Coordinates of C-alpha atoms and ligand atoms in Angstrom, one line a residue:
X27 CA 11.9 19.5 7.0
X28 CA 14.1 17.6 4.5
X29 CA 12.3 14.1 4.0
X30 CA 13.6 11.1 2.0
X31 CA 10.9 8.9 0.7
X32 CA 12.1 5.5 0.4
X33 CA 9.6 4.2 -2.6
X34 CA 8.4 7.1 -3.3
X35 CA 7.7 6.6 -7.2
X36 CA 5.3 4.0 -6.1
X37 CA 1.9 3.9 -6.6
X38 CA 1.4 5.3 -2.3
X39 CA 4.6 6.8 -2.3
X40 CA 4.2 9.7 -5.0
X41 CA 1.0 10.7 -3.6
X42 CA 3.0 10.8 -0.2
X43 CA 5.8 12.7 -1.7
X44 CA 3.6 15.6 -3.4
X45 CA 1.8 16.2 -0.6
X46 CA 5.0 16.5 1.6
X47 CA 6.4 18.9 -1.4
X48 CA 2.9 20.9 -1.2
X49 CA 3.3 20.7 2.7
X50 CA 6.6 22.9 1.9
X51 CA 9.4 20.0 2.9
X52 CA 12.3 18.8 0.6
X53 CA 11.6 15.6 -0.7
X54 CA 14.3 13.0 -1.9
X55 CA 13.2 10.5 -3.2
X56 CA 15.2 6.8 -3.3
X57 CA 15.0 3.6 -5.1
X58 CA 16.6 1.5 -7.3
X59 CA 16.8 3.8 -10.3
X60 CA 16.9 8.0 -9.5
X61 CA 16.5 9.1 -12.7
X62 CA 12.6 8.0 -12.8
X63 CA 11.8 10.3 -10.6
X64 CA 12.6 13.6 -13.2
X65 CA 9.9 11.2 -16.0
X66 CA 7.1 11.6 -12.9
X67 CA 5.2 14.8 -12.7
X68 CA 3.8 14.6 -9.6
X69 CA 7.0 14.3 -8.2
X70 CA 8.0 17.9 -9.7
X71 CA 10.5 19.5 -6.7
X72 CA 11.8 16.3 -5.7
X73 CA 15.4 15.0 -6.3
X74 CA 15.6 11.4 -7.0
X75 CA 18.7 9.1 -4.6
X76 CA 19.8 5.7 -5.1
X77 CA 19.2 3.5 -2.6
X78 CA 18.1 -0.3 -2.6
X79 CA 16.2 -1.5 0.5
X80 CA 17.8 -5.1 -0.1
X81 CA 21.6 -4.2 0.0
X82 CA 22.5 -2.2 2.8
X83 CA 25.6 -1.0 1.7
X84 CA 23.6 1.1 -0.8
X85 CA 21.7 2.8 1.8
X86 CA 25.1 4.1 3.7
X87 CA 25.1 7.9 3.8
X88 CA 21.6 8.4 2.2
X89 CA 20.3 9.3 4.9
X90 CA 22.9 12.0 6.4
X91 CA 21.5 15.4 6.6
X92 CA 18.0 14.8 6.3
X93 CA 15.4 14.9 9.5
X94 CA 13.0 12.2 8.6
X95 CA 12.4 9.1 6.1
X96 CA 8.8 7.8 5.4
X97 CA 8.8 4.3 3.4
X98 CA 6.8 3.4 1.1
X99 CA 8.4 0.2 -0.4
X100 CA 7.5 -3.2 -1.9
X101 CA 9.0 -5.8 -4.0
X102 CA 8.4 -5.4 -7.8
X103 CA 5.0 -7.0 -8.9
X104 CA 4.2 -7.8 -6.0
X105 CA 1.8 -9.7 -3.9
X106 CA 3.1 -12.1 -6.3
X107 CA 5.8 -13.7 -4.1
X108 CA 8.7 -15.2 -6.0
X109 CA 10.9 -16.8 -2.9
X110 CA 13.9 -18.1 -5.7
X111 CA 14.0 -14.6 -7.0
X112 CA 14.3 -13.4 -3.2
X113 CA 11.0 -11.4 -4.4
X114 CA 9.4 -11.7 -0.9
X115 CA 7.6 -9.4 1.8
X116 CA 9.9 -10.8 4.3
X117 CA 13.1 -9.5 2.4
X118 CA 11.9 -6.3 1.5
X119 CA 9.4 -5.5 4.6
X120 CA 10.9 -6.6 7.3
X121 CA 14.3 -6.8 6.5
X122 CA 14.8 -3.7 3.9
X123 CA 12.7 -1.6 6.8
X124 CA 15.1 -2.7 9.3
X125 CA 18.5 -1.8 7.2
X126 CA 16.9 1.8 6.7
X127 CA 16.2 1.6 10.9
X128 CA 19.5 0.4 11.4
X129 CA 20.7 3.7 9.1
X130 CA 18.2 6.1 10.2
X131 CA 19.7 5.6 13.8
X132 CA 23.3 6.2 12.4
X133 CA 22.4 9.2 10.6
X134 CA 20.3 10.0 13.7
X135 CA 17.3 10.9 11.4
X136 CA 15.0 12.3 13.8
X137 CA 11.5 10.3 12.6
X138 CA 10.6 7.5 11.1
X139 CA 7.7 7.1 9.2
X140 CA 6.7 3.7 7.8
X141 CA 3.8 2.5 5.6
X142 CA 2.3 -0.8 7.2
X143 CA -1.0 -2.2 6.5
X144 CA -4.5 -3.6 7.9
X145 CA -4.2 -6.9 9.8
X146 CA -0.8 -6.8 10.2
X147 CA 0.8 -9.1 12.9
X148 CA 4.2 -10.5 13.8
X149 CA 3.1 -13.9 14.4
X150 CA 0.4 -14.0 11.5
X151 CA 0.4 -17.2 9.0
X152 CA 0.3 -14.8 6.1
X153 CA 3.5 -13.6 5.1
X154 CA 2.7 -10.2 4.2
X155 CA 0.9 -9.6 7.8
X156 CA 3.4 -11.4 9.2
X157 CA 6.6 -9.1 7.4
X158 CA 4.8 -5.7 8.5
X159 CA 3.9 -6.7 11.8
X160 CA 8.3 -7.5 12.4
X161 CA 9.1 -4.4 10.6
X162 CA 6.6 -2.2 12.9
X163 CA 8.2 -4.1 15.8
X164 CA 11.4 -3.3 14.6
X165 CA 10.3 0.6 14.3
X166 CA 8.9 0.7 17.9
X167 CA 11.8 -0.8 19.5
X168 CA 14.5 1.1 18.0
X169 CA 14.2 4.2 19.9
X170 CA 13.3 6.3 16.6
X171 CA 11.0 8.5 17.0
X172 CA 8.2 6.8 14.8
X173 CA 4.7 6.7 13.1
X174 CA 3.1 4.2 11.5
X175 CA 0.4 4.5 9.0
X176 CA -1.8 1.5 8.7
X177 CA -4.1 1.9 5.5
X178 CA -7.0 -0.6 3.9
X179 CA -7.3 -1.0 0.8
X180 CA -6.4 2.2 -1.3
X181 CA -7.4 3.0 -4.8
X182 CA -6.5 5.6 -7.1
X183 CA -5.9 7.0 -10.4
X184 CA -2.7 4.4 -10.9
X185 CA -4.0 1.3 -8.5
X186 CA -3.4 -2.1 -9.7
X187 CA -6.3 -3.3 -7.8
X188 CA -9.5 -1.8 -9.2
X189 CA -8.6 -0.3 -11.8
X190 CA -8.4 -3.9 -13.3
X191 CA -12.4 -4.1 -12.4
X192 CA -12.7 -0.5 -14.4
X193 CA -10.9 -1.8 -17.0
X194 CA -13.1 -5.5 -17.3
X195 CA -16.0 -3.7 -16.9
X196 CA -15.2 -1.1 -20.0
X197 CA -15.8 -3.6 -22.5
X198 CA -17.3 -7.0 -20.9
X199 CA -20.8 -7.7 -19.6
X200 CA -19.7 -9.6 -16.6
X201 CA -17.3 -8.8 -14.1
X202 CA -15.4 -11.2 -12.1
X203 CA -15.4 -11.0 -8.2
X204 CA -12.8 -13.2 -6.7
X205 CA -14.9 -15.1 -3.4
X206 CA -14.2 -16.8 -0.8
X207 CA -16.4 -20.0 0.5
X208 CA -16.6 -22.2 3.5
X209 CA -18.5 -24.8 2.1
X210 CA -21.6 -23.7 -0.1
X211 CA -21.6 -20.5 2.0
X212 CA -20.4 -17.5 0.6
X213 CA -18.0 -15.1 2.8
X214 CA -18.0 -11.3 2.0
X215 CA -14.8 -9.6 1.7
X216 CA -15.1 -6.6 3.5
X217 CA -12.4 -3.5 3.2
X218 CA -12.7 0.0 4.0
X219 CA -11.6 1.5 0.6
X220 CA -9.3 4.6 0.9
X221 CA -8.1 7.4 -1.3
X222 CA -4.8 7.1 -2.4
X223 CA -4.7 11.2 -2.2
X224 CA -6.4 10.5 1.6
X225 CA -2.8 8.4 2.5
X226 CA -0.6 11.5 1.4
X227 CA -3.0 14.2 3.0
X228 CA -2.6 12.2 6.2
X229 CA 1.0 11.4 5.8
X230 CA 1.4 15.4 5.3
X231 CA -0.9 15.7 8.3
X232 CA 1.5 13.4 10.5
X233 CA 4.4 15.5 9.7
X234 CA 2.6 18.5 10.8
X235 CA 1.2 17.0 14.1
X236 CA 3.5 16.4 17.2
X237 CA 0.7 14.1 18.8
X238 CA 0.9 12.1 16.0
X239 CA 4.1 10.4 16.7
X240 CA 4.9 7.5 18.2
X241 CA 1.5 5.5 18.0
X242 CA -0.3 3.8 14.8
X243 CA -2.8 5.2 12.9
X244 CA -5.1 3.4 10.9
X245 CA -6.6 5.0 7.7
X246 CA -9.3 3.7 5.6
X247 CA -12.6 5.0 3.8
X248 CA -15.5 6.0 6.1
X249 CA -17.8 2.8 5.7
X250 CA -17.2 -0.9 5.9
X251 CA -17.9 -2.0 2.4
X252 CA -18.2 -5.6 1.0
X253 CA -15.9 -5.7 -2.5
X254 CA -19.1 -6.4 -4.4
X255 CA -20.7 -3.1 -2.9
X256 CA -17.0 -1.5 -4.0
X257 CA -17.3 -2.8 -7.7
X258 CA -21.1 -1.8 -7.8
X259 CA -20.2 1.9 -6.8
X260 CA -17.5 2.1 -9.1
X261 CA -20.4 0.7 -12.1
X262 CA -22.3 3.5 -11.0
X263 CA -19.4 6.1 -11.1
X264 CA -18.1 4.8 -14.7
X265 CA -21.6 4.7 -15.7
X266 CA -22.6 1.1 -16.6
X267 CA -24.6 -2.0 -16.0
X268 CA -22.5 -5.1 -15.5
X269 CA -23.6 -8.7 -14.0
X270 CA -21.2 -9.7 -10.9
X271 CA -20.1 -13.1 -11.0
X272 CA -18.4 -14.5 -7.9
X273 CA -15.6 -16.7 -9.0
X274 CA -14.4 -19.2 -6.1
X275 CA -11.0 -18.4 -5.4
X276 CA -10.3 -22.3 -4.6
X277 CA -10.6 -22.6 -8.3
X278 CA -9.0 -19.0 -9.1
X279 CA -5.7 -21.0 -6.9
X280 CA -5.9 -24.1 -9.4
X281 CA -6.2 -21.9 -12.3
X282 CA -3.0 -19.7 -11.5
X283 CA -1.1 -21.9 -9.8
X284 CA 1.0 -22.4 -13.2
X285 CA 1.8 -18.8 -13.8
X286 CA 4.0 -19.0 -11.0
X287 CA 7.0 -20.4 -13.4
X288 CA 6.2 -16.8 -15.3
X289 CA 8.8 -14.3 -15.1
X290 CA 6.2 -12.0 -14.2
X291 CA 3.1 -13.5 -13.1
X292 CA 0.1 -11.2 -13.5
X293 CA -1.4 -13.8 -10.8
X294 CA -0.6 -16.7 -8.6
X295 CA -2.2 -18.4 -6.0
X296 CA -0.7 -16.3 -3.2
X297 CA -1.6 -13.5 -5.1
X298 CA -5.4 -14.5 -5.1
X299 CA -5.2 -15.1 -1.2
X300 CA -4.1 -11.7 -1.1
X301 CA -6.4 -9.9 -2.8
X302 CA -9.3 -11.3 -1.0
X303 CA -8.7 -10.4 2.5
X304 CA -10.5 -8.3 4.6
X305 CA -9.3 -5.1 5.3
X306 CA -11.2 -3.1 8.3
X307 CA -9.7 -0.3 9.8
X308 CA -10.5 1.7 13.0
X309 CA -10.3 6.0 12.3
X310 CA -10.4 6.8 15.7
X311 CA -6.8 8.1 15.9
X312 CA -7.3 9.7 12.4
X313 CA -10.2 11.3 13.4
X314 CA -8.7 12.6 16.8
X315 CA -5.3 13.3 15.8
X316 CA -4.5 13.1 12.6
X317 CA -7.8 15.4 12.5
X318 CA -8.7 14.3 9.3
X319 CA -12.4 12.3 7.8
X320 CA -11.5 10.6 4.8
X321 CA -13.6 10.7 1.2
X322 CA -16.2 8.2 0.6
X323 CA -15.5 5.7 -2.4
X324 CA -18.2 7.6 -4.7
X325 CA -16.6 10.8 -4.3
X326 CA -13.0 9.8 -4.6
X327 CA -13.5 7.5 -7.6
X328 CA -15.7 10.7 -9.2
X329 CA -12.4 12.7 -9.3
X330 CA -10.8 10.5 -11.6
X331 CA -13.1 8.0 -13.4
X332 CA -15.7 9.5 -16.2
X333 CA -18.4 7.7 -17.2
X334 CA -18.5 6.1 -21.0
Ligands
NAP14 N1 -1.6 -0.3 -2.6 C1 -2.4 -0.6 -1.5 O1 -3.6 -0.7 -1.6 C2 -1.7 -0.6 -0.1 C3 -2.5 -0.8 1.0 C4 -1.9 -0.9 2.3 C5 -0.6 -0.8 2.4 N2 0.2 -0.7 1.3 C6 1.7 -0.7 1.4 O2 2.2 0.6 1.0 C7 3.5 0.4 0.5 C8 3.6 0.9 -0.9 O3 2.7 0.2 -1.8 P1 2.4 0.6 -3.3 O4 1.1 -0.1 -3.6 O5 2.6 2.0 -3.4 O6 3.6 -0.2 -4.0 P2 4.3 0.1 -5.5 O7 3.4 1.0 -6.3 O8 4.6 -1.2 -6.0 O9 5.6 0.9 -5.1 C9 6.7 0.3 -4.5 C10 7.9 1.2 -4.4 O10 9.0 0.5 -3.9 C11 10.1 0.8 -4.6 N3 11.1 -0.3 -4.6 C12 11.0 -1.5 -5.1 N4 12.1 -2.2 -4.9 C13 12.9 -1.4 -4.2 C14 14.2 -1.6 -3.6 N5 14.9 -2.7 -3.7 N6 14.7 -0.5 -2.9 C15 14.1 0.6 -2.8 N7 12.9 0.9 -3.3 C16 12.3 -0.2 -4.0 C17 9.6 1.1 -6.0 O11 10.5 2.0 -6.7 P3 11.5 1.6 -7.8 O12 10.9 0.5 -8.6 O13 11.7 2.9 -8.5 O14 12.8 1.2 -7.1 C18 8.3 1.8 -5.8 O15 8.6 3.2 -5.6 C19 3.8 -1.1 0.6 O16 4.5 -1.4 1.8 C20 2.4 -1.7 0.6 O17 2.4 -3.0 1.2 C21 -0.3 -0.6 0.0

Protein backbone atom coordinates (compact mmCIF):
# COMPACT_ATOMS: atom_id res chain seq x y z
CA UNK A 1 0.00 0.00 0.00
CA UNK A 2 1.47 3.53 -0.52
CA UNK A 3 0.87 5.36 2.97
CA UNK A 4 1.50 9.02 3.79
CA UNK A 5 2.25 9.61 7.41
CA UNK A 6 1.23 12.96 8.22
CA UNK A 7 3.90 13.64 11.37
CA UNK A 8 5.65 11.00 10.88
CA UNK A 9 9.12 12.36 12.18
CA UNK A 10 7.51 12.65 15.45
CA UNK A 11 8.32 10.99 18.37
CA UNK A 12 4.78 8.14 17.59
CA UNK A 13 5.05 8.78 14.11
CA UNK A 14 8.62 7.28 13.06
CA UNK A 15 7.99 4.33 15.06
CA UNK A 16 4.62 4.10 12.92
CA UNK A 17 6.35 4.77 9.80
CA UNK A 18 9.22 1.98 10.14
CA UNK A 19 7.00 -0.55 10.99
CA UNK A 20 4.73 0.26 7.98
CA UNK A 21 8.14 0.30 5.84
CA UNK A 22 9.07 -3.21 7.52
CA UNK A 23 5.36 -4.19 6.92
CA UNK A 24 6.51 -3.71 3.04
CA UNK A 25 4.24 -0.37 2.23
CA UNK A 26 5.65 2.96 0.73
CA UNK A 27 5.88 5.46 3.25
CA UNK A 28 5.74 9.32 2.57
CA UNK A 29 6.25 11.07 5.06
CA UNK A 30 4.79 15.03 5.42
CA UNK A 31 5.45 17.86 7.58
CA UNK A 32 6.56 21.15 7.59
CA UNK A 33 10.10 20.52 6.58
CA UNK A 34 10.87 17.16 4.03
CA UNK A 35 14.20 17.20 4.11
CA UNK A 36 14.40 15.97 8.02
CA UNK A 37 13.19 13.00 7.18
CA UNK A 38 16.73 11.81 4.93
CA UNK A 39 18.72 13.12 8.77
CA UNK A 40 16.33 10.22 10.58
CA UNK A 41 17.38 6.64 10.34
CA UNK A 42 14.66 4.94 11.22
CA UNK A 43 12.85 6.46 8.56
CA UNK A 44 15.39 4.75 5.97
CA UNK A 45 12.89 3.92 2.66
CA UNK A 46 10.76 6.70 3.26
CA UNK A 47 10.44 9.91 1.07
CA UNK A 48 9.79 13.01 2.94
CA UNK A 49 6.43 15.63 1.40
CA UNK A 50 5.61 18.99 2.42
CA UNK A 51 2.58 19.45 3.91
CA UNK A 52 1.38 21.70 6.82
CA UNK A 53 -1.72 20.49 8.74
CA UNK A 54 -2.56 24.31 9.46
CA UNK A 55 -2.70 25.71 5.81
CA UNK A 56 -4.76 23.77 3.71
CA UNK A 57 -3.70 24.92 0.60
CA UNK A 58 -0.35 23.13 1.40
CA UNK A 59 -2.03 19.88 1.69
CA UNK A 60 -3.68 20.05 -2.07
CA UNK A 61 -2.47 17.21 -4.15
CA UNK A 62 -0.43 15.46 -1.38
CA UNK A 63 -2.46 13.10 -1.11
CA UNK A 64 -3.23 11.93 -4.86
CA UNK A 65 -2.07 8.53 -5.66
CA UNK A 66 -1.69 7.18 -2.37
CA UNK A 67 -4.33 4.49 -0.68
CA UNK A 68 -4.13 5.56 2.93
CA UNK A 69 -2.84 8.37 5.42
CA UNK A 70 -2.23 7.71 9.16
CA UNK A 71 -1.64 10.99 11.29
CA UNK A 72 0.42 11.42 13.76
CA UNK A 73 0.55 15.23 14.33
CA UNK A 74 0.88 17.84 17.16
CA UNK A 75 1.78 21.36 17.65
CA UNK A 76 5.45 22.00 18.30
CA UNK A 77 6.33 21.72 22.06
CA UNK A 78 3.45 20.87 22.84
CA UNK A 79 1.07 20.30 25.65
CA UNK A 80 2.31 23.60 26.18
CA UNK A 81 -0.57 25.61 24.59
CA UNK A 82 0.41 28.95 23.27
CA UNK A 83 -3.31 30.29 21.98
CA UNK A 84 -1.47 33.93 20.54
CA UNK A 85 0.97 31.86 18.66
CA UNK A 86 -2.15 29.75 17.30
CA UNK A 87 -0.04 26.81 19.08
CA UNK A 88 -3.23 24.98 20.23
CA UNK A 89 -4.75 21.33 20.07
CA UNK A 90 -7.84 22.78 18.68
CA UNK A 91 -5.94 24.17 15.54
CA UNK A 92 -3.82 21.43 14.81
CA UNK A 93 -6.23 18.33 16.13
CA UNK A 94 -9.24 19.15 15.17
CA UNK A 95 -8.95 21.38 12.55
CA UNK A 96 -5.46 20.22 10.71
CA UNK A 97 -7.23 16.47 10.94
CA UNK A 98 -10.23 17.78 9.31
CA UNK A 99 -8.26 19.68 6.29
CA UNK A 100 -6.46 16.27 5.68
CA UNK A 101 -10.27 14.52 5.89
CA UNK A 102 -11.51 17.09 3.77
CA UNK A 103 -8.38 16.11 1.25
CA UNK A 104 -8.30 12.53 1.81
CA UNK A 105 -11.99 12.54 0.43
CA UNK A 106 -10.85 14.54 -2.69
CA UNK A 107 -8.06 12.37 -3.36
CA UNK A 108 -10.41 9.51 -2.46
CA UNK A 109 -7.66 8.02 -0.22
CA UNK A 110 -9.16 4.82 0.65
CA UNK A 111 -8.41 4.75 4.74
CA UNK A 112 -7.85 6.98 7.24
CA UNK A 113 -5.86 6.24 10.07
CA UNK A 114 -5.71 8.73 12.93
CA UNK A 115 -3.74 8.90 16.22
CA UNK A 116 -6.25 9.98 19.08
CA UNK A 117 -5.71 9.43 22.68
CA UNK A 118 -7.16 8.05 26.15
CA UNK A 119 -10.06 10.08 27.55
CA UNK A 120 -10.80 11.70 24.65
CA UNK A 121 -14.24 13.44 24.29
CA UNK A 122 -15.99 16.09 22.19
CA UNK A 123 -17.63 17.86 24.82
CA UNK A 124 -14.68 17.44 27.47
CA UNK A 125 -13.38 20.68 29.55
CA UNK A 126 -9.91 19.87 28.59
CA UNK A 127 -8.83 21.08 25.46
CA UNK A 128 -6.75 18.34 24.24
CA UNK A 129 -9.70 15.69 25.03
CA UNK A 130 -11.94 17.96 23.80
CA UNK A 131 -9.77 18.54 20.13
CA UNK A 132 -9.41 14.61 19.54
CA UNK A 133 -12.77 13.75 20.50
CA UNK A 134 -14.07 16.54 17.28
CA UNK A 135 -11.37 15.26 15.10
CA UNK A 136 -12.47 11.47 15.72
CA UNK A 137 -16.06 12.74 15.10
CA UNK A 138 -15.00 14.36 12.16
CA UNK A 139 -13.16 10.85 10.93
CA UNK A 140 -16.35 8.81 11.59
CA UNK A 141 -18.70 11.01 9.84
CA UNK A 142 -16.94 11.51 6.77
CA UNK A 143 -17.53 8.35 5.11
CA UNK A 144 -13.67 7.40 5.01
CA UNK A 145 -13.03 4.36 5.70
CA UNK A 146 -11.25 4.88 9.16
CA UNK A 147 -9.41 3.60 12.28
CA UNK A 148 -8.56 5.15 15.19
CA UNK A 149 -5.86 4.35 17.53
CA UNK A 150 -6.40 5.47 21.03
CA UNK A 151 -3.04 4.94 23.12
CA UNK A 152 -2.12 5.84 27.04
CA UNK A 153 0.65 7.04 27.87
CA UNK A 154 3.66 5.85 25.59
CA UNK A 155 7.29 5.88 26.40
CA UNK A 156 10.25 5.20 24.50
CA UNK A 157 13.73 5.62 23.58
CA UNK A 158 12.93 9.52 22.42
CA UNK A 159 9.83 10.32 24.89
CA UNK A 160 9.63 13.66 26.41
CA UNK A 161 7.79 12.29 29.26
CA UNK A 162 9.92 9.88 31.28
CA UNK A 163 12.82 10.16 29.95
CA UNK A 164 12.96 13.48 31.98
CA UNK A 165 12.43 11.11 35.26
CA UNK A 166 15.55 8.90 33.81
CA UNK A 167 17.36 11.78 33.32
CA UNK A 168 16.55 13.47 37.13
CA UNK A 169 17.16 10.36 38.57
CA UNK A 170 20.82 9.92 36.84
CA UNK A 171 22.41 12.31 38.95
CA UNK A 172 19.82 13.51 41.87
CA UNK A 173 18.78 11.67 44.99
CA UNK A 174 15.24 12.68 44.80
CA UNK A 175 12.91 12.59 42.09
CA UNK A 176 10.04 14.71 41.67
CA UNK A 177 6.48 13.24 41.06
CA UNK A 178 3.97 15.82 40.04
CA UNK A 179 0.50 15.00 42.39
CA UNK A 180 -2.56 15.69 42.47
CA UNK A 181 -4.65 16.47 45.87
CA UNK A 182 -8.20 16.99 46.93
CA UNK A 183 -7.61 18.40 50.12
CA UNK A 184 -4.86 16.58 52.29
CA UNK A 185 -5.73 13.46 50.26
CA UNK A 186 -3.48 12.33 47.76
CA UNK A 187 -4.96 11.07 44.25
CA UNK A 188 -2.89 8.44 42.25
CA UNK A 189 -2.32 9.05 38.74
CA UNK A 190 -2.98 5.96 37.07
CA UNK A 191 -1.91 5.29 33.20
CA UNK A 192 -1.40 2.12 31.38
CA UNK A 193 2.15 2.81 30.04
CA UNK A 194 2.75 1.70 26.41
CA UNK A 195 5.65 0.98 24.13
CA UNK A 196 6.22 3.42 21.68
CA UNK A 197 7.40 0.30 19.31
CA UNK A 198 3.89 -1.48 20.68
CA UNK A 199 1.85 1.77 18.73
CA UNK A 200 3.72 1.08 15.37
CA UNK A 201 3.42 -2.90 15.69
CA UNK A 202 -0.23 -2.24 16.07
CA UNK A 203 -0.52 0.50 13.63
CA UNK A 204 1.29 -2.17 11.09
CA UNK A 205 -1.14 -4.67 12.47
CA UNK A 206 -4.24 -2.42 11.56
CA UNK A 207 -3.14 -2.10 8.08
CA UNK A 208 -2.95 -5.72 7.81
CA UNK A 209 -6.38 -6.52 9.39
CA UNK A 210 -9.65 -5.84 7.48
CA UNK A 211 -11.72 -6.18 10.88
CA UNK A 212 -9.82 -3.66 12.13
CA UNK A 213 -11.33 -0.80 10.31
CA UNK A 214 -13.85 1.38 11.12
CA UNK A 215 -14.07 1.07 15.04
CA UNK A 216 -11.45 2.43 17.90
CA UNK A 217 -8.88 0.61 19.38
CA UNK A 218 -7.41 1.47 22.50
CA UNK A 219 -3.73 0.48 23.23
CA UNK A 220 -1.92 0.66 26.38
CA UNK A 221 0.51 -1.44 28.58
CA UNK A 222 -0.97 -4.68 30.21
CA UNK A 223 -1.45 -3.42 33.88
CA UNK A 224 -2.97 -0.26 35.45
CA UNK A 225 -0.08 1.34 37.03
CA UNK A 226 -0.01 4.40 39.35
CA UNK A 227 3.05 6.99 37.93
CA UNK A 228 4.82 6.40 41.16
CA UNK A 229 4.80 2.49 40.53
CA UNK A 230 5.96 3.67 36.73
CA UNK A 231 9.03 5.80 38.11
CA UNK A 232 9.92 2.95 40.64
CA UNK A 233 10.13 0.35 37.79
CA UNK A 234 12.10 2.44 35.67
CA UNK A 235 14.67 2.96 39.23
CA UNK A 236 14.81 -0.63 39.09
CA UNK A 237 15.48 -0.99 35.29
CA UNK A 238 18.24 1.97 35.33
CA UNK A 239 19.52 0.51 38.43
CA UNK A 240 19.22 2.92 41.28
CA UNK A 241 17.80 4.08 44.58
CA UNK A 242 16.03 7.36 44.56
CA UNK A 243 13.53 9.00 47.25
CA UNK A 244 10.02 9.91 45.48
CA UNK A 245 8.83 13.16 46.45
CA UNK A 246 5.28 14.10 45.51
CA UNK A 247 5.16 17.73 44.52
CA UNK A 248 1.48 19.24 44.56
CA UNK A 249 0.75 20.28 41.23
CA UNK A 250 -1.41 23.32 42.72
CA UNK A 251 2.00 24.74 43.53
CA UNK A 252 3.81 23.19 40.31
CA UNK A 253 0.68 25.67 38.48
CA UNK A 254 1.99 28.83 40.56
CA UNK A 255 5.45 27.99 39.94
CA UNK A 256 5.21 27.79 36.04
CA UNK A 257 2.63 29.99 35.48
CA UNK A 258 5.42 32.71 34.43
CA UNK A 259 7.11 30.57 31.85
CA UNK A 260 4.23 31.01 29.78
CA UNK A 261 5.67 34.58 28.35
CA UNK A 262 8.76 32.04 27.20
CA UNK A 263 9.13 31.51 23.71
CA UNK A 264 9.36 27.99 24.45
CA UNK A 265 8.17 27.05 27.76
CA UNK A 266 9.65 23.78 29.03
CA UNK A 267 6.40 24.02 31.39
CA UNK A 268 3.28 25.95 32.06
CA UNK A 269 0.38 25.35 34.06
CA UNK A 270 -1.67 23.63 31.34
CA UNK A 271 1.24 21.67 30.76
CA UNK A 272 1.28 20.38 34.39
CA UNK A 273 -2.63 19.58 34.10
CA UNK A 274 -1.63 17.52 31.37
CA UNK A 275 0.86 15.51 32.41
CA UNK A 276 -1.03 14.34 35.45
CA UNK A 277 -4.07 12.73 34.02
CA UNK A 278 -5.10 9.50 34.11
CA UNK A 279 -4.68 7.43 31.29
CA UNK A 280 -6.61 3.86 31.38
CA UNK A 281 -7.21 2.07 28.43
CA UNK A 282 -9.42 -1.01 27.67
CA UNK A 283 -7.30 -3.92 25.20
CA UNK A 284 -10.18 -5.71 24.43
CA UNK A 285 -10.27 -4.82 20.71
CA UNK A 286 -6.43 -5.13 20.64
CA UNK A 287 -6.43 -8.27 22.09
CA UNK A 288 -9.34 -9.58 19.71
CA UNK A 289 -8.55 -7.88 16.63
CA UNK A 290 -5.73 -6.21 16.46
CA UNK A 291 -4.45 -9.73 17.93
CA UNK A 292 -1.74 -8.27 19.65
CA UNK A 293 -0.66 -8.29 23.99
CA UNK A 294 1.40 -5.49 24.47
CA UNK A 295 5.04 -5.47 26.61
CA UNK A 296 5.01 -4.84 30.13
CA UNK A 297 6.90 -1.49 31.26
CA UNK A 298 9.96 -3.64 32.71
CA UNK A 299 10.52 -5.32 29.55
CA UNK A 300 10.08 -2.44 27.23
CA UNK A 301 12.11 0.04 29.26
CA UNK A 302 14.94 -3.04 29.49
CA UNK A 303 15.35 -2.66 25.63
CA UNK A 304 16.56 0.67 25.79
CA UNK A 305 17.63 1.87 29.25
CA UNK A 306 21.06 0.32 30.87
CA UNK A 307 21.66 0.48 34.23
CA UNK A 308 24.59 2.95 35.68
N1 LIG B 1 3.42 10.82 23.17
C1 LIG B 1 2.42 10.22 23.79
O1 LIG B 1 2.57 9.69 24.92
C2 LIG B 1 1.06 10.16 23.16
C3 LIG B 1 0.05 9.40 23.78
C4 LIG B 1 -1.21 9.38 23.19
C5 LIG B 1 -1.46 10.08 22.02
N2 LIG B 1 -0.46 10.81 21.44
C6 LIG B 1 -0.75 11.54 20.20
O2 LIG B 1 0.06 11.02 19.17
C7 LIG B 1 0.29 12.05 18.20
C8 LIG B 1 1.81 12.19 17.98
O3 LIG B 1 2.40 12.59 19.23
P1 LIG B 1 3.98 12.63 19.42
O4 LIG B 1 4.23 12.54 20.88
O5 LIG B 1 4.59 11.64 18.51
O6 LIG B 1 4.29 14.13 18.93
P2 LIG B 1 5.67 14.76 18.39
O7 LIG B 1 6.83 13.89 18.70
O8 LIG B 1 5.71 16.17 18.89
O9 LIG B 1 5.49 14.76 16.81
C9 LIG B 1 4.59 15.66 16.21
C10 LIG B 1 4.71 15.55 14.71
O10 LIG B 1 3.83 16.54 14.13
C11 LIG B 1 4.52 17.17 13.05
N3 LIG B 1 4.00 18.51 12.86
C12 LIG B 1 4.10 19.58 13.68
N4 LIG B 1 3.49 20.64 13.14
C13 LIG B 1 3.01 20.23 11.94
C14 LIG B 1 2.27 20.87 10.92
N5 LIG B 1 1.90 22.16 11.02
N6 LIG B 1 1.94 20.15 9.82
C15 LIG B 1 2.31 18.86 9.69
N7 LIG B 1 3.00 18.18 10.64
C16 LIG B 1 3.34 18.88 11.75
C17 LIG B 1 5.97 17.19 13.48
O11 LIG B 1 6.79 17.22 12.33
P3 LIG B 1 7.61 18.44 11.85
O12 LIG B 1 8.06 19.18 13.07
O13 LIG B 1 8.70 17.78 11.08
O14 LIG B 1 6.71 19.22 10.96
C18 LIG B 1 6.10 15.82 14.16
O15 LIG B 1 6.40 14.86 13.18
C19 LIG B 1 -0.33 13.32 18.77
O16 LIG B 1 -1.61 13.50 18.22
C20 LIG B 1 -0.43 13.02 20.25
O17 LIG B 1 -1.46 13.76 20.87
C21 LIG B 1 0.80 10.86 21.97
Amino acid sequence: MRIVVAGGTGFLGRHISRALLDDGHRVAVMGRDPRKVARIGALAGAEGIYGDVTDPYSLKGTLDGYDAVAVAVQFPNYPMEQPRKGLTFDRYDRAGTSYLVDEAQRANVGRFFYVSGANVHPNSDKSWYRAKGRAEDIIKESGLDHSILRPSWAYGPEDKALNKFVKIARFSPAVPIPTRYDGLRRIDQRIQPVSVADIGRAAAAIFSKDDAWNRVIEIGGPEPMTMVEVVRTMLEVIGKRRVLLPVPTAAMKIATAPLGALPKPPLTPGGVEFAVQDGLVDLTALRAVVGMEPVPLRDGLSTYLGRG
